[in-house]
Short mmCIF file of N, CA and C in Angstrom, two decimals:
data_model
loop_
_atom_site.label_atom_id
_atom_site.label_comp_id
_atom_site.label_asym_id
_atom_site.label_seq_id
_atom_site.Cartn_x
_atom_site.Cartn_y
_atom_site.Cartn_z
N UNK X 1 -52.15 -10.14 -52.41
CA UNK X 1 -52.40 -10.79 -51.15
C UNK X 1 -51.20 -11.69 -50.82
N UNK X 2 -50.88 -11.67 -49.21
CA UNK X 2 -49.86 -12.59 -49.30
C UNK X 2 -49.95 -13.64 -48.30
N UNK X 3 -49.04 -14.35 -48.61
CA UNK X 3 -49.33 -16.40 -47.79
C UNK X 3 -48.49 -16.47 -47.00
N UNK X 4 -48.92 -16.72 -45.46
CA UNK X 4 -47.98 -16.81 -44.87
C UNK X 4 -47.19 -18.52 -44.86
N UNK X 5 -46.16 -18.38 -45.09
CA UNK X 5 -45.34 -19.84 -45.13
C UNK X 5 -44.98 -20.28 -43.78
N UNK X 6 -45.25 -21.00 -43.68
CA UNK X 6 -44.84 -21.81 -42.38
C UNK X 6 -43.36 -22.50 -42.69
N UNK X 7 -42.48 -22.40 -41.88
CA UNK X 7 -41.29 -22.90 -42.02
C UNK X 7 -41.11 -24.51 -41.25
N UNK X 8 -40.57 -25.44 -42.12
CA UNK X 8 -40.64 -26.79 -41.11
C UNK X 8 -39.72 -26.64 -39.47
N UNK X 9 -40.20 -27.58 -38.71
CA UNK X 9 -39.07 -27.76 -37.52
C UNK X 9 -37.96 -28.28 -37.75
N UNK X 10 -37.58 -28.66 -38.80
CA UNK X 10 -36.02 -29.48 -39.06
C UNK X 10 -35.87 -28.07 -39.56
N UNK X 11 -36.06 -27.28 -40.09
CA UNK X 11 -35.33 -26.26 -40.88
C UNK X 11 -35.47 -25.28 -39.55
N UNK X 12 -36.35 -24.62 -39.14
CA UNK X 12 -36.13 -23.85 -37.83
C UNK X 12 -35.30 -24.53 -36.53
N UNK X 13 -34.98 -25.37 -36.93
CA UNK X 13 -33.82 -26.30 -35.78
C UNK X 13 -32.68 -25.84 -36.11
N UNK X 14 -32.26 -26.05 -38.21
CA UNK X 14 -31.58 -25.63 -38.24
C UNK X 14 -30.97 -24.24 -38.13
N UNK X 15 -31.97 -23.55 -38.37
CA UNK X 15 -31.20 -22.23 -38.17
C UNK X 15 -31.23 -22.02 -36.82
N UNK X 16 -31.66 -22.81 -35.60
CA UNK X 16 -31.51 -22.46 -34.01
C UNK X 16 -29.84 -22.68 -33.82
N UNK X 17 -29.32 -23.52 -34.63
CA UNK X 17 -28.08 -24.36 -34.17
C UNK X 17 -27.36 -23.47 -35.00
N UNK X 18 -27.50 -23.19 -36.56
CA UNK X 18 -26.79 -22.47 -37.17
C UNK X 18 -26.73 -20.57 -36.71
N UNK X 19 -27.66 -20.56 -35.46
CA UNK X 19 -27.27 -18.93 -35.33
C UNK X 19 -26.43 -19.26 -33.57
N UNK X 20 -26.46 -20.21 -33.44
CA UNK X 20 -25.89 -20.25 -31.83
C UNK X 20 -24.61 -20.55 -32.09
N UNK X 21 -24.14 -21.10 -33.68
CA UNK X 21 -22.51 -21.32 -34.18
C UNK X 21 -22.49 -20.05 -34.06
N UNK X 22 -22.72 -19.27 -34.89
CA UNK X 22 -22.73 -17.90 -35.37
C UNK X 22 -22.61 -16.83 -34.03
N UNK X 23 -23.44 -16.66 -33.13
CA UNK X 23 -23.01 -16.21 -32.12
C UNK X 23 -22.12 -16.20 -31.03
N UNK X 24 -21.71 -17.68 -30.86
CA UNK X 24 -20.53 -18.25 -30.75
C UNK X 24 -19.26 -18.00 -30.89
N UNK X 25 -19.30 -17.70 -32.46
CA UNK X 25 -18.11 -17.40 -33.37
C UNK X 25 -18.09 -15.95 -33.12
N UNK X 26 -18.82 -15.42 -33.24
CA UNK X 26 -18.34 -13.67 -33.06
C UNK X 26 -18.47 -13.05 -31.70
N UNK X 27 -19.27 -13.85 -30.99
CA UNK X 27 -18.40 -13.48 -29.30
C UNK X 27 -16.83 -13.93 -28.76
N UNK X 28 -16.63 -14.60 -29.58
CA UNK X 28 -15.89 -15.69 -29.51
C UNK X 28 -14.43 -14.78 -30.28
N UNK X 29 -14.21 -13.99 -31.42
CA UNK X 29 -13.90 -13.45 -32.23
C UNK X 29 -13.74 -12.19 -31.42
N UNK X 30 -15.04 -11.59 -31.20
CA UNK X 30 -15.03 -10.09 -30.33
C UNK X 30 -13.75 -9.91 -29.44
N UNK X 31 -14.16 -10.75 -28.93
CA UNK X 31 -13.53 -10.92 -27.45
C UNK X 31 -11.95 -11.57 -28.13
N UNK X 32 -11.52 -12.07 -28.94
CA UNK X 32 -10.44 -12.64 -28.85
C UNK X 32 -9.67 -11.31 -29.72
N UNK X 33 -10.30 -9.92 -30.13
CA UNK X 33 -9.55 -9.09 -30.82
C UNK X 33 -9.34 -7.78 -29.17
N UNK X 34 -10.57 -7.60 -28.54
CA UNK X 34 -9.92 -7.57 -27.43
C UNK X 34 -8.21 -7.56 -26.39
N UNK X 35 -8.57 -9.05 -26.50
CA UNK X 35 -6.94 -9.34 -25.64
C UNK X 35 -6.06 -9.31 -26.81
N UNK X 36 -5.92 -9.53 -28.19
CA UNK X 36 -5.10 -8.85 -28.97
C UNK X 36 -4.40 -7.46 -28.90
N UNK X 37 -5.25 -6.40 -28.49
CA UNK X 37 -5.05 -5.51 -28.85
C UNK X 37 -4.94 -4.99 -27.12
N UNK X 38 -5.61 -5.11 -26.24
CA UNK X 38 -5.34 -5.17 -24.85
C UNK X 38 -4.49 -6.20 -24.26
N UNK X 39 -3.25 -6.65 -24.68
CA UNK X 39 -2.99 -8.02 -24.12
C UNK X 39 -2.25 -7.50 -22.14
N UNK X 40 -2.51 -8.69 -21.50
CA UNK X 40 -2.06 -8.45 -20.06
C UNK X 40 -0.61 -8.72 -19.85
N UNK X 41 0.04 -8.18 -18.80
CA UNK X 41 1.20 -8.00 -18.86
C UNK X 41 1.33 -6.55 -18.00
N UNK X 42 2.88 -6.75 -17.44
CA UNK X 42 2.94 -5.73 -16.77
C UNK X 42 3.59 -4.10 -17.25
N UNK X 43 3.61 -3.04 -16.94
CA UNK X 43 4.24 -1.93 -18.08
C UNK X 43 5.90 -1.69 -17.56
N UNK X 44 6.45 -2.67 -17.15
CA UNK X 44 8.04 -2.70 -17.51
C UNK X 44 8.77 -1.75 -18.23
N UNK X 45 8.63 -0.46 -18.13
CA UNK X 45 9.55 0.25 -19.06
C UNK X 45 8.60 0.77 -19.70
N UNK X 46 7.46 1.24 -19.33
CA UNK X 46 6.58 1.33 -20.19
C UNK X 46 5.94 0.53 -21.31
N UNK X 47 6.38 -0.64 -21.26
CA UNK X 47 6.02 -1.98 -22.69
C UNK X 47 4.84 -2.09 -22.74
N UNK X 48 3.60 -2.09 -22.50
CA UNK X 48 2.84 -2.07 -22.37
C UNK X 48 2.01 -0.50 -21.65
N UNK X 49 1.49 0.62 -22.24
CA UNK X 49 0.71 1.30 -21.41
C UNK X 49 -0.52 1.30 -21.60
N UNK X 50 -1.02 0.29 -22.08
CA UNK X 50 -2.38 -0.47 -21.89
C UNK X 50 -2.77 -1.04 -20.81
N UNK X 51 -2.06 -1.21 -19.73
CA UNK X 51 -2.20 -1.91 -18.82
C UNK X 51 -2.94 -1.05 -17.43
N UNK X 52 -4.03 -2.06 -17.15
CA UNK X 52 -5.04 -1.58 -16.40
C UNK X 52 -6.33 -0.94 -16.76
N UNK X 53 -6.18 -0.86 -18.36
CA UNK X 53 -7.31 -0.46 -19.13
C UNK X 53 -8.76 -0.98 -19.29
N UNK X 54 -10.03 -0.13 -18.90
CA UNK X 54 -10.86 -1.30 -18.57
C UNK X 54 -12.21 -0.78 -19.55
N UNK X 55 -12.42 -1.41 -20.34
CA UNK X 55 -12.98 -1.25 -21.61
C UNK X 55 -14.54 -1.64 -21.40
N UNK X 56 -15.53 -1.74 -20.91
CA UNK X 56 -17.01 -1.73 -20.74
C UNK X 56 -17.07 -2.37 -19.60
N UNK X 57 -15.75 -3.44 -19.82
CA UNK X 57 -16.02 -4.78 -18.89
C UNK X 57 -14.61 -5.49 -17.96
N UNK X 58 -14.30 -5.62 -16.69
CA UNK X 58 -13.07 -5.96 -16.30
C UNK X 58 -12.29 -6.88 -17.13
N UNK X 59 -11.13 -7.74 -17.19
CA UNK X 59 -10.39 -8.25 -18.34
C UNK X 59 -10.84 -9.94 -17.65
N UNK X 60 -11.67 -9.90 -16.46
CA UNK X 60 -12.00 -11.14 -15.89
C UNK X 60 -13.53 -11.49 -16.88
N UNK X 61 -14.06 -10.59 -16.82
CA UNK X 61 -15.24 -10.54 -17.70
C UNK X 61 -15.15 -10.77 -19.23
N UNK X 62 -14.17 -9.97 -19.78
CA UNK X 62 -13.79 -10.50 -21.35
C UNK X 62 -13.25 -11.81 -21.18
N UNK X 63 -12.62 -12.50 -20.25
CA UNK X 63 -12.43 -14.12 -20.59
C UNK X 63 -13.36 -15.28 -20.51
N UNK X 64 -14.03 -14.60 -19.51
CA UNK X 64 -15.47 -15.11 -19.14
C UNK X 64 -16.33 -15.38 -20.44
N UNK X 65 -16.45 -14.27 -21.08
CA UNK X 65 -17.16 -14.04 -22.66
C UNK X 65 -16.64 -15.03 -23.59
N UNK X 66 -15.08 -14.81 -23.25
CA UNK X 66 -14.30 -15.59 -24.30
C UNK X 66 -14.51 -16.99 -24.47
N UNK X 67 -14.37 -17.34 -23.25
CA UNK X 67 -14.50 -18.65 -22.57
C UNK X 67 -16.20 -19.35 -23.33
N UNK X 68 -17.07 -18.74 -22.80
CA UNK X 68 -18.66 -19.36 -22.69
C UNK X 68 -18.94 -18.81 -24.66
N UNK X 69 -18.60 -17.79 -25.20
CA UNK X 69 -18.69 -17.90 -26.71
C UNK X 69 -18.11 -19.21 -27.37
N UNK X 70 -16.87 -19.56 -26.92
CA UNK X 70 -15.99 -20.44 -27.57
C UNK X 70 -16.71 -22.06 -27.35
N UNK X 71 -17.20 -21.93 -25.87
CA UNK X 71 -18.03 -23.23 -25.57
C UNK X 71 -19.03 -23.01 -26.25
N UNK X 72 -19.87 -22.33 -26.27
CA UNK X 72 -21.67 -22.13 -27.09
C UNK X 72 -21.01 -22.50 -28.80
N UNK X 73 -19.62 -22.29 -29.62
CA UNK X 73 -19.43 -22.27 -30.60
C UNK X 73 -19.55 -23.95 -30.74
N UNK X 74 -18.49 -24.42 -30.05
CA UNK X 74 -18.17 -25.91 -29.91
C UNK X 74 -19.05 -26.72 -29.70
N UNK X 75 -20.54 -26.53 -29.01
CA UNK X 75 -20.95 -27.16 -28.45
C UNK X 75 -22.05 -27.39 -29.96
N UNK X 76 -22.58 -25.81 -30.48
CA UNK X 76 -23.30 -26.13 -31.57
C UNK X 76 -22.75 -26.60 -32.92
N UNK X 77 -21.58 -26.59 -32.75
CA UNK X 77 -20.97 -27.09 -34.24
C UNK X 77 -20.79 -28.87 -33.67
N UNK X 78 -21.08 -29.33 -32.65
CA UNK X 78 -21.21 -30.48 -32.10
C UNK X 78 -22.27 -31.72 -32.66
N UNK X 79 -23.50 -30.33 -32.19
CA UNK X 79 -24.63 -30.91 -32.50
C UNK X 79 -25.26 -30.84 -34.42
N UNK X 80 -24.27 -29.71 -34.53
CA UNK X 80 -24.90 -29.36 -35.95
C UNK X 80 -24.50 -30.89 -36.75
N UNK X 81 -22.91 -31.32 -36.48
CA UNK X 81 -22.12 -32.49 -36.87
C UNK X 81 -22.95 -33.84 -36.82
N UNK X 82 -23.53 -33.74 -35.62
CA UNK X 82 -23.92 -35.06 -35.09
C UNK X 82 -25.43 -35.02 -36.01
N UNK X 83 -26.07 -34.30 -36.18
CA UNK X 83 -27.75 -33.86 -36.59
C UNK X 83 -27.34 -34.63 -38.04
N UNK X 84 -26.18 -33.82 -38.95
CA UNK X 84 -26.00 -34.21 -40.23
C UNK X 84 -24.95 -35.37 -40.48
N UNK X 85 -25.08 -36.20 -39.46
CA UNK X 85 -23.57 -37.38 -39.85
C UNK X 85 -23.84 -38.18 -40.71
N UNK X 86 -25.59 -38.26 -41.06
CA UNK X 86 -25.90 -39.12 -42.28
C UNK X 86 -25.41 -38.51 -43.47
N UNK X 87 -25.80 -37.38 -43.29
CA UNK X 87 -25.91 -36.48 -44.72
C UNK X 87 -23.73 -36.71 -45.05
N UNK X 88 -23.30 -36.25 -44.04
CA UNK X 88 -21.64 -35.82 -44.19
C UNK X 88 -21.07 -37.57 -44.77
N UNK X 89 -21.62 -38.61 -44.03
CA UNK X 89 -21.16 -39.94 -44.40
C UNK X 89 -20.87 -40.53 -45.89
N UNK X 90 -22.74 -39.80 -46.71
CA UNK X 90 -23.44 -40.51 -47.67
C UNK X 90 -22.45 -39.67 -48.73
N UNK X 91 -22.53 -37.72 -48.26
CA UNK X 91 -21.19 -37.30 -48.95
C UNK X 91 -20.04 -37.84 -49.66
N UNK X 92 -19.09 -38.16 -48.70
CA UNK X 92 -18.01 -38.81 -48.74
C UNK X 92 -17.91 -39.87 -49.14
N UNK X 93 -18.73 -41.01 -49.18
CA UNK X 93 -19.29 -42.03 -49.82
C UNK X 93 -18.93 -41.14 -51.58
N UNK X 94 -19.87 -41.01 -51.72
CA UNK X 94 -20.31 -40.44 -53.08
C UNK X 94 -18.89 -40.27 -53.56
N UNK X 95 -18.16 -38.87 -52.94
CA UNK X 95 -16.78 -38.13 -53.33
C UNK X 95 -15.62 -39.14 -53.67
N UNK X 96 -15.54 -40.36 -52.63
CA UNK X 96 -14.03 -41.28 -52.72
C UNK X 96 -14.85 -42.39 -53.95
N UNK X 97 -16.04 -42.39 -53.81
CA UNK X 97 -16.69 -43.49 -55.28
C UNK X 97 -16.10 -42.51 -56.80
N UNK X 98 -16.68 -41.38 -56.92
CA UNK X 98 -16.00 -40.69 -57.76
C UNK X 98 -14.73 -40.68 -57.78
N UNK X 99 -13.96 -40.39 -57.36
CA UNK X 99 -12.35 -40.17 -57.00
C UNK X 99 -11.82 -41.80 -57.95
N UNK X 100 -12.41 -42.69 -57.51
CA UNK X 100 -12.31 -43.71 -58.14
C UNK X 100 -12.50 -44.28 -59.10
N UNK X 101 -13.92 -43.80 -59.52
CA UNK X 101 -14.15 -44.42 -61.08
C UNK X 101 -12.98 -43.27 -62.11
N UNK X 102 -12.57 -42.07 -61.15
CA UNK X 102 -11.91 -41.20 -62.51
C UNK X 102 -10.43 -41.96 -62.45
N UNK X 103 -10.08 -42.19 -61.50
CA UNK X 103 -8.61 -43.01 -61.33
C UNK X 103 -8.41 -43.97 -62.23
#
């Protein structure tokens, strides 16, 4: 027979914030291998014959993506920072106290 577990709201918070980094980061990533590999520019001599290439989505639309992933990344690694500044403080506390008694 099995139990269903209820998960707390601090912990389902966290993983709300820790999957909106995460999605963030790999729209964010997607899109930035994209214009790597499509970069804009004109075909001068042929230097480019990638140019004008339009891949699911216009190259206004992949910045668009680029753009609002990179903000959704920033914004939750914001809040994730701010949620744990006790926890990151009491850290560092701890780490430079050590650092010291070994000195």
């Amino acid at each position: 027979m099995s139990t269903k577990r209820s998960v707390s709201s601090k912990t389902r918070n966290n993983w709300l914030i820790d999957t909106a980094v995460f999605l963030g980061a790999l729209l964010a990533m997607l899109t930035g291998v994209y214009f790597l590999y499509l970069p804009s520019g004109g075909s001068a001599g042929g230097a480019n014959p990638w140019v004008g290439t339009v891949i699911l989505f216009a190259r206004e639309t992949w910045e668009t993506l680029h753009t609002w992933g990179g903000l959704l990344m920033i914004g939750a690694v914001v809040v994730h920072l701010a949620i744990h500044w006790r926890w990151i403080i009491i850290m560092t506390r701890r780490l430079f106290q050590k650092a010291c008694i070994q000195a």
